[in-house]
Amino acid sequence: MAAKPSIPKGTRDFSPVEMAKRNYIFNTIRNVFHLYGFEQIETPSMEMLSTLMGKYGDEGDKLLFKIQNSGDYFSGITDEELLSRNAAKMASRFCEKGLRYDLTVPFARYVVMHRDEISFPFKRYQIQPVWRADRPQKGRYREFYQCDADVVGSDSLLNEVELMQIVDTVFTRFNIRVCIKINNRKILSGIAEIIGEADKIVDITVAIDKLDKIGLENVNKELAEKGISDEAIAKLQPIILLSGTNAEKLTTLKTVLAGSEIGIKGVEESEFILTTLATMGLQSEIELDLTLARGLNYYTGAIFEVKALDVQIGSITGGGRYDNLTGVFGMPGVSGVGISFGADRIFDVLNQLELYPKEAVNGTQLLFINFGEQEAACAMAMLTKTRAADIRSEIYPDAAKMKKQMNYANAKNIPFVAIIGENEMNEGKALLKNMETGEQRLVSIEELIAEIQ
């Protein structure tokens, strides 16, 4: 017996109903991006490993899916190298390309390659899949879509404000209640400076970013393992557990970080963003959260994360400011800020909360029953008119038993069925049946279109 087929762990198939839901998500986000003046680009699924490596920190580099070279990749490799069983070193010899880990680094590469064609500031969005060799778990997949919007070539904090407005607009349209968490890497740098561990900023932010997942005790343990002193860890506790309103937190931080120039700069940036947003009438909660660190190394200013309030799941949107991401590709000094919507997690949230509008997931609106060659020809003429009227309609392809055709309509949740027999053909009409109410009446093609519309 043939082996049962399977798919790789951390990936999923999507049925027609699920794809209708996903398209609702993509279309909603795309429409909001357009509303705010963003333009779409696409980049290849695979990038050169030289483009990807070293941009996400050590942890990110480990999660890159590498693509084995074609051809004789053993040529030029010694027996000694093969017998060393050094997987990382061998992979670098076998693999020149990798699947993209996110959309931001490929975007930076795109900006550098196309700098002469771009008008700055450049507002772009991308909706494409990314891949991470992560351990699959609830809400975490190895292949998933990101929906990114970035602005490069502008230092203005109005860009941060607009991106938060985009987040609020998208989740308001989805009817998902969310909390938008905001922090600033400059504040985190200032904290590292104040506690006497400025050179350990990366270790501190990577550890703090795990607070929600592993708890304070394990965060402190990880900090200690990274060589951060007990005294510094003790000083860190009241800062990362700071509570109160956003204004109260900012006031406290101004005092705590008074001796750190970079820390105060981060507080000022956060204050501008939060104060401006407070005048915008956002529907979502906005919280200054000092435990938010965003593990990726390229963030340098404001950082964001969005949590759903009614579902237990990881962040469903994230992003931040990066000052010199294009610098690694030979184009220094170009600042950018962006957000990324996690479409797969949003899909799960909308499913759990049953928030999909009915019209978003309905497919065919009208099915013509097929009684034979003449009736089908008459139905096809009407189909041309219903489709011209933008009614999603189809004809059952075979002259099968009526019960089979009606079962097909029920299985696809088609709300209307048009029946054309000999009498209907003679009158140039159709018997239109409402599958929900069971009501049916004889109508002209014009009446049929008006009824469904």
Coordinates of N, CA and C in Angstrom, one line a residue, residues 160-320:
E160 N 6.0 56.9 12.9 CA 5.6 56.0 14.0 C 4.1 56.1 14.3
V161 N 3.7 57.4 14.4 CA 2.3 57.7 14.8 C 1.3 57.1 13.7
E162 N 1.7 57.3 12.4 CA 0.8 56.8 11.3 C 0.7 55.3 11.4
L163 N 1.9 54.7 11.6 CA 1.9 53.2 11.7 C 1.0 52.7 12.8
M164 N 1.0 53.4 13.9 CA 0.1 53.0 15.0 C -1.4 53.2 14.6
Q165 N -1.6 54.3 13.8 CA -3.0 54.5 13.3 C -3.4 53.4 12.4
I166 N -2.5 52.9 11.5 CA -2.7 51.8 10.6 C -3.1 50.5 11.4
V167 N -2.3 50.3 12.5 CA -2.6 49.1 13.3 C -4.0 49.2 13.9
D168 N -4.4 50.4 14.4 CA -5.7 50.6 15.0 C -6.8 50.5 14.0
T169 N -6.6 51.0 12.8 CA -7.6 50.9 11.7 C -7.8 49.5 11.3
V170 N -6.7 48.7 11.1 CA -6.9 47.3 10.7 C -7.7 46.5 11.8
F171 N -7.3 46.6 13.0 CA -7.9 45.8 14.0 C -9.3 46.3 14.4
T172 N -9.6 47.5 14.1 CA -11.0 48.0 14.3 C -11.9 47.4 13.2
R173 N -11.3 47.3 12.0 CA -12.1 46.7 10.9 C -12.3 45.2 11.1
F174 N -11.3 44.6 11.8 CA -11.5 43.2 12.1 C -12.4 42.9 13.3
N175 N -12.7 44.0 14.0 CA -13.4 43.9 15.3 C -12.7 43.1 16.4
I176 N -11.3 43.1 16.3 CA -10.5 42.5 17.3 C -10.0 43.5 18.3
R177 N -10.3 43.3 19.6 CA -9.8 44.2 20.6 C -8.4 43.9 20.9
V178 N -7.5 45.0 20.8 CA -6.1 44.8 21.0 C -5.5 45.8 21.9
C179 N -4.3 45.5 22.5 CA -3.5 46.4 23.2 C -2.2 46.6 22.4
I180 N -1.9 47.9 22.0 CA -0.7 48.2 21.3 C 0.3 48.6 22.3
K181 N 1.4 47.8 22.4 CA 2.5 48.0 23.4 C 3.6 48.7 22.7
I182 N 4.1 49.8 23.3 CA 5.2 50.6 22.7 C 6.3 50.7 23.7
N183 N 7.5 50.6 23.2 CA 8.7 50.9 24.0 C 9.8 51.5 23.1
N184 N 11.0 51.7 23.5 CA 12.0 52.3 22.7 C 13.4 51.7 23.1
R185 N 14.1 51.3 22.0 CA 15.4 50.6 22.3 C 16.4 51.6 23.0
K186 N 16.2 52.9 22.7 CA 17.1 53.9 23.4 C 16.8 53.9 24.9
I187 N 15.5 53.7 25.3 CA 15.2 53.6 26.8 C 15.9 52.3 27.3
L188 N 15.9 51.2 26.6 CA 16.6 50.0 27.0 C 18.1 50.2 27.1
S189 N 18.6 50.9 26.1 CA 20.1 51.2 26.2 C 20.4 52.1 27.4
G190 N 19.5 53.0 27.7 CA 19.7 53.9 28.8 C 19.7 53.1 30.1
I191 N 18.8 52.1 30.2 CA 18.6 51.3 31.4 C 19.9 50.5 31.6
A192 N 20.4 49.9 30.5 CA 21.7 49.1 30.5 C 22.8 50.0 31.0
E193 N 22.8 51.2 30.5 CA 23.9 52.2 30.9 C 23.8 52.5 32.4
I194 N 22.6 52.7 32.9 CA 22.4 53.1 34.3 C 22.8 52.0 35.3
I195 N 22.5 50.7 34.9 CA 22.8 49.6 35.8 C 24.2 49.1 35.6
G196 N 25.0 49.8 34.7 CA 26.4 49.5 34.6 C 26.7 48.4 33.6
E197 N 25.8 48.1 32.7 CA 26.0 46.9 31.8 C 25.8 47.4 30.4
A198 N 26.3 48.5 30.0 CA 26.0 49.1 28.6 C 26.4 48.1 27.5
D199 N 27.5 47.4 27.7 CA 28.0 46.5 26.7 C 27.2 45.2 26.5
K200 N 26.3 45.0 27.5 CA 25.4 43.8 27.4 C 24.0 44.1 27.0
I201 N 23.8 45.2 26.2 CA 22.5 45.6 25.8 C 21.7 44.5 25.0
V202 N 22.5 43.8 24.1 CA 21.8 42.8 23.3 C 21.4 41.6 24.2
D203 N 22.2 41.2 25.1 CA 21.9 40.1 26.0 C 20.7 40.5 26.9
I204 N 20.7 41.7 27.4 CA 19.6 42.2 28.2 C 18.3 42.2 27.5
T205 N 18.3 42.8 26.3 CA 17.0 42.9 25.5 C 16.5 41.5 25.1
V206 N 17.4 40.6 24.7 CA 17.0 39.2 24.3 C 16.3 38.5 25.5
A207 N 16.9 38.7 26.7 CA 16.3 38.1 27.9 C 15.0 38.7 28.3
I208 N 14.9 40.1 28.3 CA 13.7 40.8 28.7 C 12.5 40.4 27.8
D209 N 12.9 40.3 26.5 CA 11.8 40.0 25.5 C 11.1 38.7 25.8
K210 N 11.7 37.8 26.6 CA 11.1 36.5 26.9 C 10.3 36.5 28.2
L211 N 10.1 37.7 28.8 CA 9.5 37.8 30.1 C 8.1 37.1 30.1
D212 N 7.3 37.4 29.1 CA 5.9 36.9 29.0 C 5.9 35.3 28.9
K213 N 7.0 34.8 28.2 CA 7.0 33.4 27.9 C 7.6 32.6 29.1
I214 N 8.7 33.1 29.7 CA 9.4 32.2 30.7 C 9.4 32.8 32.1
G215 N 8.8 34.0 32.3 CA 8.7 34.5 33.7 C 10.0 35.2 34.2
L216 N 9.8 36.1 35.2 CA 10.9 36.9 35.7 C 12.0 36.1 36.2
E217 N 11.7 35.0 37.0 CA 12.8 34.2 37.6 C 13.8 33.7 36.5
N218 N 13.2 33.1 35.4 CA 14.0 32.6 34.3 C 14.7 33.6 33.5
V219 N 14.1 34.8 33.4 CA 14.8 36.0 32.8 C 16.0 36.3 33.6
N220 N 15.9 36.4 34.9 CA 17.0 36.8 35.7 C 18.1 35.7 35.7
K221 N 17.7 34.4 35.6 CA 18.6 33.3 35.5 C 19.4 33.5 34.2
E222 N 18.7 33.8 33.1 CA 19.4 34.0 31.8 C 20.3 35.1 31.8
L223 N 19.9 36.2 32.4 CA 20.8 37.4 32.6 C 22.1 37.0 33.3
A224 N 22.0 36.3 34.4 CA 23.1 35.9 35.2 C 24.0 35.0 34.3
E225 N 23.4 34.1 33.5 CA 24.2 33.2 32.7 C 25.0 34.0 31.6
K226 N 24.5 35.1 31.3 CA 25.2 36.0 30.3 C 26.3 36.9 30.9
G227 N 26.5 36.7 32.2 CA 27.6 37.4 32.9 C 27.2 38.7 33.4
I228 N 25.9 39.0 33.5 CA 25.4 40.3 34.1 C 25.4 40.1 35.6
S229 N 26.0 41.1 36.3 CA 26.2 41.0 37.8 C 24.9 41.0 38.5
D230 N 24.9 40.4 39.8 CA 23.7 40.3 40.6 C 23.2 41.7 41.0
E231 N 24.2 42.7 41.2 CA 23.8 44.0 41.5 C 23.1 44.7 40.3
A232 N 23.5 44.5 39.1 CA 22.9 45.0 37.9 C 21.5 44.4 37.8
I233 N 21.4 43.1 38.0 CA 20.1 42.4 37.9 C 19.1 43.0 38.9
A234 N 19.6 43.2 40.1 CA 18.7 43.8 41.2 C 18.2 45.2 40.8
K235 N 19.1 46.0 40.2 CA 18.7 47.4 39.8 C 17.7 47.3 38.7
L236 N 17.8 46.3 37.9 CA 16.9 46.1 36.7 C 15.4 45.8 37.1
Q237 N 15.2 45.1 38.2 CA 13.9 44.6 38.6 C 12.8 45.7 38.6
P238 N 13.0 46.8 39.5 CA 11.9 47.8 39.5 C 11.7 48.5 38.2
I239 N 12.7 48.6 37.4 CA 12.5 49.3 36.1 C 11.6 48.5 35.1
I240 N 12.0 47.2 35.0 CA 11.2 46.4 34.0 C 9.8 46.0 34.5
L241 N 9.6 46.2 35.9 CA 8.3 45.9 36.4 C 7.5 47.2 36.8
L242 N 7.9 48.3 36.2 CA 7.3 49.6 36.4 C 5.8 49.6 36.0
S243 N 5.0 50.1 36.9 CA 3.5 50.1 36.6 C 3.0 51.6 36.7
G244 N 1.7 51.7 36.4 CA 1.1 53.0 36.4 C 0.6 53.4 35.0
T245 N 0.1 54.6 34.8 CA -0.3 55.1 33.5 C 0.9 55.4 32.7
N246 N 0.7 55.6 31.4 CA 1.8 55.9 30.5 C 2.5 57.2 30.9
A247 N 1.8 58.2 31.3 CA 2.3 59.5 31.8 C 3.2 59.3 33.0
E248 N 2.7 58.4 34.0 CA 3.4 58.2 35.2 C 4.7 57.4 34.9
K249 N 4.6 56.5 34.0 CA 5.9 55.7 33.7 C 6.9 56.7 33.1
L250 N 6.4 57.6 32.2 CA 7.4 58.5 31.5 C 8.0 59.4 32.6
T251 N 7.2 59.9 33.5 CA 7.7 60.8 34.6 C 8.8 60.1 35.4
T252 N 8.5 58.8 35.8 CA 9.5 58.0 36.5 C 10.8 57.8 35.7
L253 N 10.6 57.5 34.5 CA 11.8 57.2 33.6 C 12.7 58.5 33.5
K254 N 12.0 59.6 33.4 CA 12.8 60.9 33.3 C 13.8 61.0 34.5
T255 N 13.3 60.6 35.6 CA 14.1 60.7 36.8 C 15.2 59.6 36.8
V256 N 14.7 58.3 36.6 CA 15.6 57.1 36.6 C 16.7 57.3 35.6
L257 N 16.4 57.8 34.4 CA 17.4 57.8 33.3 C 18.0 59.2 33.1
A258 N 17.9 60.0 34.2 CA 18.5 61.4 34.1 C 20.0 61.4 33.7
G259 N 20.7 60.4 34.1 CA 22.1 60.4 33.8 C 22.5 59.7 32.5
S260 N 21.5 59.4 31.7 CA 21.8 58.7 30.4 C 21.2 59.5 29.3
E261 N 22.0 60.1 28.5 CA 21.6 60.9 27.3 C 20.7 60.1 26.4
I262 N 21.2 58.9 26.0 CA 20.4 58.1 25.1 C 19.1 57.7 25.7
G263 N 19.1 57.4 27.0 CA 17.8 57.0 27.6 C 16.8 58.1 27.6
I264 N 17.2 59.3 27.9 CA 16.3 60.5 27.9 C 15.8 60.7 26.5
K265 N 16.6 60.5 25.5 CA 16.2 60.7 24.1 C 15.1 59.7 23.8
G266 N 15.2 58.5 24.3 CA 14.2 57.5 24.1 C 12.9 57.8 24.8
V267 N 13.0 58.4 26.0 CA 11.8 58.8 26.7 C 11.1 60.0 26.0
E268 N 11.9 60.9 25.4 CA 11.3 62.0 24.7 C 10.5 61.5 23.4
E269 N 11.2 60.6 22.7 CA 10.5 60.0 21.5 C 9.2 59.3 21.9
S270 N 9.2 58.5 22.9 CA 8.0 57.8 23.4 C 7.0 58.8 23.8
E271 N 7.3 59.8 24.5 CA 6.4 60.8 24.9 C 5.7 61.5 23.7
F272 N 6.5 61.9 22.7 CA 5.9 62.5 21.5 C 4.9 61.5 20.8
I273 N 5.2 60.3 20.7 CA 4.4 59.3 20.0 C 3.1 59.1 20.8
L274 N 3.2 58.9 22.1 CA 2.0 58.6 23.0 C 1.1 59.9 23.1
T275 N 1.8 61.0 23.2 CA 1.0 62.3 23.3 C 0.2 62.6 22.0
T276 N 0.9 62.4 20.9 CA 0.2 62.6 19.6 C -0.9 61.6 19.4
L277 N -0.7 60.3 19.7 CA -1.7 59.3 19.5 C -2.9 59.6 20.4
A278 N -2.7 60.2 21.6 CA -3.8 60.4 22.5 C -4.8 61.4 21.9
T279 N -4.4 62.2 20.9 CA -5.3 63.2 20.2 C -6.0 62.6 19.0
M280 N -5.7 61.3 18.7 CA -6.1 60.8 17.4 C -7.4 59.9 17.5
G281 N -7.9 59.7 18.7 CA -9.2 59.0 18.9 C -9.1 57.5 18.5
L282 N -8.0 56.9 18.9 CA -7.8 55.5 18.5 C -8.8 54.6 19.4
Q283 N -9.2 53.5 18.8 CA -10.1 52.6 19.5 C -9.3 51.6 20.4
S284 N -8.0 51.4 20.1 CA -7.2 50.4 20.8 C -6.6 51.0 22.0
E285 N -6.3 50.1 23.0 CA -5.5 50.5 24.2 C -4.0 50.7 23.7
I286 N -3.4 51.7 24.3 CA -1.9 52.0 24.0 C -1.2 51.9 25.4
E287 N -0.2 51.1 25.4 CA 0.6 50.9 26.7 C 2.1 51.0 26.5
L288 N 2.7 51.9 27.3 CA 4.2 51.9 27.4 C 4.6 50.7 28.2
D289 N 5.3 49.8 27.6 CA 5.7 48.5 28.2 C 7.2 48.4 28.2
L290 N 7.9 48.5 29.3 CA 9.3 48.5 29.4 C 9.9 47.1 29.2
T291 N 9.0 46.0 29.3 CA 9.5 44.7 29.1 C 9.5 44.3 27.6
L292 N 8.9 45.2 26.8 CA 8.9 44.9 25.4 C 10.3 45.2 24.8
A293 N 11.0 44.2 24.2 CA 12.3 44.4 23.8 C 12.5 44.1 22.3
R294 N 11.6 43.3 21.7 CA 11.7 42.9 20.3 C 13.2 42.3 20.1
G295 N 13.3 41.0 20.1 CA 14.6 40.4 20.1 C 15.6 40.8 18.9
L296 N 15.0 41.3 17.8 CA 15.9 41.5 16.6 C 16.8 42.7 16.8
N297 N 18.1 42.5 16.4 CA 19.1 43.4 16.7 C 19.0 44.7 16.0
Y298 N 18.3 44.8 14.9 CA 18.4 46.0 14.0 C 17.5 47.1 14.5
Y299 N 16.7 46.9 15.5 CA 15.8 48.1 16.0 C 16.7 49.0 16.8
T300 N 16.5 50.3 16.6 CA 17.3 51.3 17.3 C 16.4 52.4 18.0
G301 N 15.2 52.5 17.7 CA 14.3 53.5 18.3 C 13.0 52.9 18.8
A302 N 11.9 53.5 18.5 CA 10.6 53.0 18.9 C 10.4 51.5 18.5
I303 N 9.8 50.7 19.4 CA 9.4 49.4 19.0 C 8.0 49.1 19.4
F304 N 7.3 48.3 18.7 CA 5.8 48.0 18.9 C 5.5 46.6 18.9
E305 N 4.5 46.2 19.6 CA 3.9 44.9 19.6 C 2.4 44.9 19.9
V306 N 1.7 44.1 19.3 CA 0.2 44.1 19.4 C -0.3 42.8 20.0
K307 N -1.0 42.8 21.1 CA -1.6 41.6 21.7 C -3.1 41.7 21.6
A308 N -3.7 40.5 21.2 CA -5.2 40.4 21.2 C -5.6 40.3 22.7
L309 N -6.7 41.0 23.0 CA -7.2 41.0 24.4 C -8.1 39.8 24.8
D310 N -8.7 39.2 23.8 CA -9.7 38.2 24.0 C -9.3 36.8 23.7
V311 N -8.0 36.6 23.3 CA -7.5 35.3 22.9 C -6.1 35.1 23.4
Q312 N -5.8 34.0 24.0 CA -4.4 33.7 24.4 C -3.6 33.3 23.3
I313 N -2.7 34.2 22.8 CA -1.9 33.9 21.6 C -0.7 34.9 21.7
G314 N 0.4 34.6 21.0 CA 1.5 35.6 21.0 C 1.2 36.9 20.3
S315 N 2.2 37.7 20.1 CA 1.9 39.0 19.4 C 1.4 38.8 18.0
I316 N 0.4 39.6 17.6 CA -0.2 39.4 16.3 C 0.3 40.5 15.3
T317 N 1.1 41.5 15.8 CA 1.7 42.5 15.0 C 2.9 43.0 15.8
G318 N 4.0 43.4 15.0 CA 5.2 43.9 15.7 C 6.0 44.8 14.7
G319 N 6.9 45.5 15.3 CA 7.7 46.3 14.4 C 8.6 47.4 15.2
G320 N 9.2 48.3 14.5 CA 10.0 49.3 15.1 C 10.8 50.1 14.2

